[in-house]
Amino acid sequence: MNILLTLLLMAFIGALIGGMTNHLAIKMLFWPYEAKYIGKFRLPFTPGLIPKRRDELSRQLGRTVVEHLLTPETFKKRFFNEAMHKKTENWLNRQLDHHLFSSPRTFNEWLDLANQQGLDRKIEAKLDGLVDRNRDAAESYIAGKTVRELLPETWKPEIEDKIFAGVKYTIGRGTDYFASPAGRQTVKSLLDEFLVSRGRFGTVLHNLFGDSQSITNKTQSEIIKFLNSPKTFELLGTLAFREWEKLQDKRADELLKEFDAEPMILAIKQYVRDQAKISDRLDASLAETWPGGLEWTSVNITPLITDFAFEMGEQKLEETIVKIDMENMVKQQVDSLPLSRLEELVLGISRREFKMITVLGAFLGALSAYSRACSSRC
């Protein structure tokens, strides 16, 4: 009985020593936080292991984070993957739809928010300036050049065809007119005026040719014959073609000086303003002005913006990580963390394992003491 009690007592003492030793070793990882002195003599094992090696720990932790945890490749895989690209693109489309394409605000209301008023007048002034610049450019281009130099070669045969067609049309219309009662009346009136203006000579002619009715019939017939004659067409065509040749050799700017172009320029400006309808467009919302804008933007603009943002992000990522000095940042954070808080973190993660180490120490101590007691008894 005494032997059994002795063995149990030895095992208990061994377990107590082994458990306390391991528990003390775990505590000495952190305790004490500062070095302890007796006079000028520093007690060994003070401060604890982690407080003593805190600077090295924080430096190693920062290096580990930068080199193995938060590397540029890690960020790229996490933030620059296809899924994130699609999410970003969809987010941009939603924002554009909410703030622009589905907004009831008109362009004028947007401009008021930006403290911009009178934009319609400014745009119309720009349009007027555009017309003026084009007029100046045209005047500059034609200065010193003849009509022949300015006229495209492909136009010349067409214009000549139009000239001869115009001569033919004029002769036809003239023939129709003089063959009509109105044309006959015109001939009669002209003959009567002619005979009256000639006095006695006119009376002689009247007696010679008979009454004015007869003279009118003969004159009308001759005019129609003259107009229908091929030689008349040839004559008028030749005259028209000669005038056309003369016109081509004249300077275009000299011809334009004979016309007052200002009313035409004012009319063009007004036409451009009427077609632009700047005020009406500014009083409409983007959805009214551009119903398919979101669809077009989501296909043609948003992907480009997203691609550009991701490309620039990847290019600047490593440079940004270097600039923010993440390794030093982690080190500073660890250094600024109170040792008590650091102890809580480590124990909070490994408390169960530390307890098992303490229990294991007690078990090994008991086993060792029991073995020695048995050996001494034997």
mmCIF file of N, CA and C in Angstrom, residues 25-116:
data_model
loop_
_atom_site.group_PDB
_atom_site.id
_atom_site.type_symbol
_atom_site.label_atom_id
_atom_site.label_comp_id
_atom_site.label_asym_id
_atom_site.label_seq_id
_atom_site.Cartn_x
_atom_site.Cartn_y
_atom_site.Cartn_z
ATOM 1 N N ALA A 25 7.081 27.878 -19.614
ATOM 2 C CA ALA A 25 7.759 28.127 -20.894
ATOM 3 C C ALA A 25 6.843 28.895 -21.860
ATOM 4 N N ILE A 26 5.560 28.529 -21.862
ATOM 5 C CA ILE A 26 4.610 29.242 -22.730
ATOM 6 C C ILE A 26 4.457 30.685 -22.278
ATOM 7 N N LYS A 27 4.338 30.884 -20.936
ATOM 8 C CA LYS A 27 4.213 32.233 -20.418
ATOM 9 C C LYS A 27 5.439 33.070 -20.737
ATOM 10 N N MET A 28 6.608 32.422 -20.712
ATOM 11 C CA MET A 28 7.853 33.157 -20.951
ATOM 12 C C MET A 28 8.034 33.554 -22.422
ATOM 13 N N LEU A 29 7.131 33.077 -23.276
ATOM 14 C CA LEU A 29 7.135 33.607 -24.647
ATOM 15 C C LEU A 29 6.822 35.100 -24.631
ATOM 16 N N PHE A 30 5.994 35.557 -23.675
ATOM 17 C CA PHE A 30 5.568 36.961 -23.608
ATOM 18 C C PHE A 30 6.037 37.658 -22.333
ATOM 19 N N TRP A 31 6.061 36.905 -21.229
ATOM 20 C CA TRP A 31 6.368 37.525 -19.928
ATOM 21 C C TRP A 31 7.832 37.319 -19.565
ATOM 22 N N PRO A 32 8.370 38.334 -18.914
ATOM 23 C CA PRO A 32 7.803 39.683 -18.720
ATOM 24 C C PRO A 32 7.928 40.522 -19.986
ATOM 25 N N TYR A 33 7.178 41.602 -20.032
ATOM 26 C CA TYR A 33 7.204 42.462 -21.219
ATOM 27 C C TYR A 33 8.495 43.269 -21.309
ATOM 28 N N GLU A 34 9.056 43.587 -20.132
ATOM 29 C CA GLU A 34 10.307 44.356 -20.113
ATOM 30 C C GLU A 34 11.381 43.566 -19.367
ATOM 31 N N ALA A 35 12.627 44.006 -19.568
ATOM 32 C CA ALA A 35 13.752 43.383 -18.856
ATOM 33 C C ALA A 35 13.671 43.733 -17.367
ATOM 34 N N LYS A 36 13.995 42.801 -16.529
ATOM 35 C CA LYS A 36 13.998 42.995 -15.074
ATOM 36 C C LYS A 36 15.439 43.020 -14.570
ATOM 37 N N TYR A 37 15.697 43.926 -13.611
ATOM 38 C CA TYR A 37 17.062 44.120 -13.120
ATOM 39 C C TYR A 37 17.095 43.998 -11.603
ATOM 40 N N ILE A 38 18.212 43.447 -11.123
ATOM 41 C CA ILE A 38 18.537 43.524 -9.699
ATOM 42 C C ILE A 38 19.802 44.360 -9.630
ATOM 43 N N GLY A 39 19.589 45.602 -9.284
ATOM 44 C CA GLY A 39 20.694 46.549 -9.393
ATOM 45 C C GLY A 39 20.986 46.788 -10.852
ATOM 46 N N LYS A 40 22.249 46.544 -11.239
ATOM 47 C CA LYS A 40 22.628 46.684 -12.633
ATOM 48 C C LYS A 40 22.608 45.346 -13.371
ATOM 49 N N PHE A 41 22.268 44.294 -12.638
ATOM 50 C CA PHE A 41 22.294 42.956 -13.214
ATOM 51 C C PHE A 41 20.918 42.614 -13.786
ATOM 52 N N ARG A 42 20.891 42.325 -15.097
ATOM 53 C CA ARG A 42 19.629 41.956 -15.740
ATOM 54 C C ARG A 42 19.371 40.490 -15.526
ATOM 55 N N LEU A 43 18.145 40.217 -15.075
ATOM 56 C CA LEU A 43 17.779 38.836 -14.850
ATOM 57 C C LEU A 43 17.716 38.091 -16.177
ATOM 58 N N PRO A 44 18.199 36.845 -16.189
ATOM 59 C CA PRO A 44 18.143 36.078 -17.445
ATOM 60 C C PRO A 44 16.703 35.802 -17.846
ATOM 61 N N PHE A 45 16.541 35.604 -19.127
ATOM 62 C CA PHE A 45 15.233 35.302 -19.740
ATOM 63 C C PHE A 45 14.227 36.462 -19.600
ATOM 64 N N THR A 46 14.736 37.662 -19.385
ATOM 65 C CA THR A 46 13.855 38.843 -19.378
ATOM 66 C C THR A 46 14.389 39.835 -20.410
ATOM 67 N N PRO A 47 13.537 40.468 -21.200
ATOM 68 C CA PRO A 47 12.094 40.207 -21.255
ATOM 69 C C PRO A 47 11.809 38.863 -21.925
ATOM 70 N N GLY A 48 10.487 38.557 -22.146
ATOM 71 C CA GLY A 48 10.112 37.313 -22.790
ATOM 72 C C GLY A 48 10.623 37.226 -24.219
ATOM 73 N N LEU A 49 10.475 36.020 -24.781
ATOM 74 C CA LEU A 49 11.041 35.773 -26.108
ATOM 75 C C LEU A 49 10.454 36.723 -27.162
ATOM 76 N N ILE A 50 9.131 36.825 -27.218
ATOM 77 C CA ILE A 50 8.507 37.657 -28.256
ATOM 78 C C ILE A 50 8.771 39.144 -28.030
ATOM 79 N N PRO A 51 8.662 39.682 -26.792
ATOM 80 C CA PRO A 51 9.049 41.092 -26.594
ATOM 81 C C PRO A 51 10.501 41.359 -26.965
ATOM 82 N N LYS A 52 11.393 40.356 -26.653
ATOM 83 C CA LYS A 52 12.815 40.543 -26.939
ATOM 84 C C LYS A 52 13.074 40.556 -28.440
ATOM 85 N N ARG A 53 12.364 39.697 -29.170
ATOM 86 C CA ARG A 53 12.569 39.596 -30.615
ATOM 87 C C ARG A 53 11.464 40.311 -31.403
ATOM 88 N N ARG A 54 10.809 41.255 -30.758
ATOM 89 C CA ARG A 54 9.667 41.919 -31.393
ATOM 90 C C ARG A 54 10.050 42.616 -32.695
ATOM 91 N N ASP A 55 11.170 43.329 -32.684
ATOM 92 C CA ASP A 55 11.589 44.058 -33.891
ATOM 93 C C ASP A 55 11.857 43.082 -35.033
ATOM 94 N N GLU A 56 12.543 41.995 -34.724
ATOM 95 C CA GLU A 56 12.820 40.987 -35.751
ATOM 96 C C GLU A 56 11.532 40.331 -36.223
ATOM 97 N N LEU A 57 10.605 40.091 -35.287
ATOM 98 C CA LEU A 57 9.327 39.476 -35.628
ATOM 99 C C LEU A 57 8.521 40.361 -36.577
ATOM 100 N N SER A 58 8.438 41.649 -36.251
ATOM 101 C CA SER A 58 7.662 42.563 -37.101
ATOM 102 C C SER A 58 8.290 42.699 -38.475
ATOM 103 N N ARG A 59 9.649 42.728 -38.517
ATOM 104 C CA ARG A 59 10.334 42.841 -39.802
ATOM 105 C C ARG A 59 10.104 41.590 -40.657
ATOM 106 N N GLN A 60 10.215 40.424 -40.034
ATOM 107 C CA GLN A 60 10.000 39.179 -40.752
ATOM 108 C C GLN A 60 8.539 39.041 -41.196
ATOM 109 N N LEU A 61 7.632 39.491 -40.354
ATOM 110 C CA LEU A 61 6.223 39.423 -40.703
ATOM 111 C C LEU A 61 5.912 40.328 -41.888
ATOM 112 N N GLY A 62 6.472 41.535 -41.874
ATOM 113 C CA GLY A 62 6.281 42.444 -43.007
ATOM 114 C C GLY A 62 6.852 41.882 -44.286
ATOM 115 N N ARG A 63 8.045 41.289 -44.218
ATOM 116 C CA ARG A 63 8.671 40.702 -45.404
ATOM 117 C C ARG A 63 7.845 39.510 -45.912
ATOM 118 N N THR A 64 7.347 38.718 -44.985
ATOM 119 C CA THR A 64 6.530 37.559 -45.375
ATOM 120 C C THR A 64 5.249 37.994 -46.067
ATOM 121 N N VAL A 65 4.615 39.042 -45.532
ATOM 122 C CA VAL A 65 3.366 39.549 -46.136
ATOM 123 C C VAL A 65 3.618 40.036 -47.554
ATOM 124 N N VAL A 66 4.691 40.805 -47.748
ATOM 125 C CA VAL A 66 4.966 41.389 -49.061
ATOM 126 C C VAL A 66 5.441 40.344 -50.062
ATOM 127 N N GLU A 67 6.281 39.411 -49.614
ATOM 128 C CA GLU A 67 6.885 38.470 -50.556
ATOM 129 C C GLU A 67 6.023 37.236 -50.825
ATOM 130 N N HIS A 68 5.138 36.903 -49.892
ATOM 131 C CA HIS A 68 4.400 35.656 -50.059
ATOM 132 C C HIS A 68 2.884 35.799 -49.962
ATOM 133 N N LEU A 69 2.393 36.836 -49.330
ATOM 134 C CA LEU A 69 0.947 36.954 -49.138
ATOM 135 C C LEU A 69 0.332 38.007 -50.065
ATOM 136 N N LEU A 70 0.702 39.254 -49.866
ATOM 137 C CA LEU A 70 0.121 40.338 -50.660
ATOM 138 C C LEU A 70 1.079 40.756 -51.769
ATOM 139 N N THR A 71 1.336 39.868 -52.701
ATOM 140 C CA THR A 71 2.216 40.143 -53.837
ATOM 141 C C THR A 71 1.415 40.787 -54.968
ATOM 142 N N PRO A 72 2.106 41.426 -55.938
ATOM 143 C CA PRO A 72 1.377 41.968 -57.099
ATOM 144 C C PRO A 72 0.559 40.912 -57.817
ATOM 145 N N GLU A 73 1.088 39.694 -57.907
ATOM 146 C CA GLU A 73 0.327 38.629 -58.567
ATOM 147 C C GLU A 73 -0.948 38.308 -57.803
ATOM 148 N N THR A 74 -0.877 38.380 -56.474
ATOM 149 C CA THR A 74 -2.072 38.124 -55.662
ATOM 150 C C THR A 74 -3.148 39.160 -55.943
ATOM 151 N N PHE A 75 -2.747 40.437 -55.992
ATOM 152 C CA PHE A 75 -3.708 41.502 -56.282
ATOM 153 C C PHE A 75 -4.280 41.354 -57.684
ATOM 154 N N LYS A 76 -3.414 40.988 -58.641
ATOM 155 C CA LYS A 76 -3.894 40.839 -60.014
ATOM 156 C C LYS A 76 -4.929 39.725 -60.127
ATOM 157 N N LYS A 77 -4.628 38.595 -59.467
ATOM 158 C CA LYS A 77 -5.576 37.483 -59.511
ATOM 159 C C LYS A 77 -6.885 37.843 -58.812
ATOM 160 N N ARG A 78 -6.787 38.663 -57.776
ATOM 161 C CA ARG A 78 -7.978 38.981 -56.990
ATOM 162 C C ARG A 78 -8.800 40.102 -57.618
ATOM 163 N N PHE A 79 -8.140 41.125 -58.150
ATOM 164 C CA PHE A 79 -8.863 42.307 -58.604
ATOM 165 C C PHE A 79 -8.887 42.495 -60.115
ATOM 166 N N PHE A 80 -8.022 41.842 -60.864
ATOM 167 C CA PHE A 80 -7.956 42.064 -62.311
ATOM 168 C C PHE A 80 -8.285 40.796 -63.093
ATOM 169 N N ASN A 81 -9.206 40.023 -62.589
ATOM 170 C CA ASN A 81 -9.629 38.817 -63.296
ATOM 171 C C ASN A 81 -10.848 39.112 -64.163
ATOM 172 N N GLU A 82 -11.272 38.122 -64.921
ATOM 173 C CA GLU A 82 -12.370 38.305 -65.868
ATOM 174 C C GLU A 82 -13.689 38.607 -65.153
ATOM 175 N N ALA A 83 -13.912 37.929 -64.028
ATOM 176 C CA ALA A 83 -15.156 38.164 -63.287
ATOM 177 C C ALA A 83 -15.227 39.597 -62.772
ATOM 178 N N MET A 84 -14.089 40.097 -62.233
ATOM 179 C CA MET A 84 -14.075 41.475 -61.745
ATOM 180 C C MET A 84 -14.227 42.461 -62.891
ATOM 181 N N HIS A 85 -13.645 42.135 -64.034
ATOM 182 C CA HIS A 85 -13.784 42.988 -65.224
ATOM 183 C C HIS A 85 -15.258 43.101 -65.615
ATOM 184 N N LYS A 86 -15.962 41.983 -65.613
ATOM 185 C CA LYS A 86 -17.377 41.994 -65.977
ATOM 186 C C LYS A 86 -18.201 42.753 -64.944
ATOM 187 N N LYS A 87 -17.893 42.563 -63.658
ATOM 188 C CA LYS A 87 -18.612 43.287 -62.610
ATOM 189 C C LYS A 87 -18.413 44.789 -62.740
ATOM 190 N N THR A 88 -17.189 45.195 -63.030
ATOM 191 C CA THR A 88 -16.899 46.628 -63.190
ATOM 192 C C THR A 88 -17.644 47.201 -64.380
ATOM 193 N N GLU A 89 -17.648 46.470 -65.466
ATOM 194 C CA GLU A 89 -18.355 46.927 -66.663
ATOM 195 C C GLU A 89 -19.852 47.058 -66.402
ATOM 196 N N ASN A 90 -20.425 46.066 -65.724
ATOM 197 C CA ASN A 90 -21.850 46.123 -65.392
ATOM 198 C C ASN A 90 -22.145 47.272 -64.440
ATOM 199 N N TRP A 91 -21.244 47.521 -63.487
ATOM 200 C CA TRP A 91 -21.429 48.638 -62.556
ATOM 201 C C TRP A 91 -21.410 49.980 -63.298
ATOM 202 N N LEU A 92 -20.491 50.131 -64.216
ATOM 203 C CA LEU A 92 -20.442 51.368 -65.002
ATOM 204 C C LEU A 92 -21.732 51.567 -65.801
ATOM 205 N N ASN A 93 -22.227 50.481 -66.393
ATOM 206 C CA ASN A 93 -23.471 50.584 -67.157
ATOM 207 C C ASN A 93 -24.642 50.980 -66.269
ATOM 208 N N ARG A 94 -24.692 50.412 -65.066
ATOM 209 C CA ARG A 94 -25.775 50.777 -64.143
ATOM 210 C C ARG A 94 -25.677 52.231 -63.729
ATOM 211 N N GLN A 95 -24.468 52.701 -63.469
ATOM 212 C CA GLN A 95 -24.300 54.097 -63.073
ATOM 213 C C GLN A 95 -24.665 55.047 -64.208
ATOM 214 N N LEU A 96 -24.258 54.706 -65.419
ATOM 215 C CA LEU A 96 -24.615 55.540 -66.569
ATOM 216 C C LEU A 96 -26.118 55.559 -66.782
ATOM 217 N N ASP A 97 -26.752 54.398 -66.633
ATOM 218 C CA ASP A 97 -28.196 54.329 -66.808
ATOM 219 C C ASP A 97 -28.913 55.150 -65.738
ATOM 220 N N HIS A 98 -28.473 55.017 -64.500
ATOM 221 C CA HIS A 98 -29.154 55.699 -63.396
ATOM 222 C C HIS A 98 -28.947 57.210 -63.442
ATOM 223 N N HIS A 99 -27.721 57.631 -63.656
ATOM 224 C CA HIS A 99 -27.405 59.054 -63.546
ATOM 225 C C HIS A 99 -27.555 59.822 -64.859
ATOM 226 N N LEU A 100 -27.531 59.134 -66.004
ATOM 227 C CA LEU A 100 -27.592 59.841 -67.287
ATOM 228 C C LEU A 100 -28.802 59.437 -68.124
ATOM 229 N N PHE A 101 -28.825 58.193 -68.574
ATOM 230 C CA PHE A 101 -29.806 57.801 -69.583
ATOM 231 C C PHE A 101 -31.221 57.664 -69.030
ATOM 232 N N SER A 102 -31.381 57.395 -67.747
ATOM 233 C CA SER A 102 -32.718 57.321 -67.154
ATOM 234 C C SER A 102 -33.061 58.571 -66.357
ATOM 235 N N SER A 103 -32.191 59.536 -66.372
ATOM 236 C CA SER A 103 -32.438 60.764 -65.618
ATOM 237 C C SER A 103 -33.430 61.660 -66.372
ATOM 238 N N PRO A 104 -34.408 62.256 -65.662
ATOM 239 C CA PRO A 104 -35.360 63.168 -66.318
ATOM 240 C C PRO A 104 -34.784 64.557 -66.565
ATOM 241 N N ARG A 105 -33.587 64.804 -66.075
ATOM 242 C CA ARG A 105 -32.992 66.133 -66.234
ATOM 243 C C ARG A 105 -32.716 66.437 -67.703
ATOM 244 N N THR A 106 -33.020 67.666 -68.103
ATOM 245 C CA THR A 106 -32.690 68.111 -69.452
ATOM 246 C C THR A 106 -31.237 68.579 -69.484
ATOM 247 N N PHE A 107 -30.744 68.814 -70.699
ATOM 248 C CA PHE A 107 -29.366 69.307 -70.837
ATOM 249 C C PHE A 107 -29.209 70.666 -70.160
ATOM 250 N N ASN A 108 -30.236 71.496 -70.259
ATOM 251 C CA ASN A 108 -30.165 72.809 -69.608
ATOM 252 C C ASN A 108 -30.077 72.675 -68.092
ATOM 253 N N GLU A 109 -30.786 71.700 -67.529
ATOM 254 C CA GLU A 109 -30.710 71.487 -66.081
ATOM 255 C C GLU A 109 -29.330 70.988 -65.673
ATOM 256 N N TRP A 110 -28.746 70.107 -66.482
ATOM 257 C CA TRP A 110 -27.369 69.675 -66.204
ATOM 258 C C TRP A 110 -26.418 70.866 -66.269
ATOM 259 N N LEU A 111 -26.641 71.727 -67.266
ATOM 260 C CA LEU A 111 -25.769 72.895 -67.416
ATOM 261 C C LEU A 111 -25.941 73.868 -66.258
ATOM 262 N N ASP A 112 -27.167 73.996 -65.741
ATOM 263 C CA ASP A 112 -27.388 74.857 -64.582
ATOM 264 C C ASP A 112 -26.637 74.336 -63.368
ATOM 265 N N LEU A 113 -26.595 73.004 -63.213
ATOM 266 C CA LEU A 113 -25.834 72.427 -62.106
ATOM 267 C C LEU A 113 -24.355 72.766 -62.224
ATOM 268 N N ALA A 114 -23.882 72.860 -63.470
ATOM 269 C CA ALA A 114 -22.469 73.205 -63.712
ATOM 270 C C ALA A 114 -22.261 74.713 -63.813
ATOM 271 N N ASN A 115 -23.343 75.480 -63.500
ATOM 272 C CA ASN A 115 -23.271 76.949 -63.543
ATOM 273 C C ASN A 115 -22.897 77.462 -64.930
ATOM 274 N N GLN A 116 -23.513 76.840 -65.946
ATOM 275 C CA GLN A 116 -23.284 77.243 -67.335
ATOM 276 C C GLN A 116 -24.627 77.654 -67.947
#
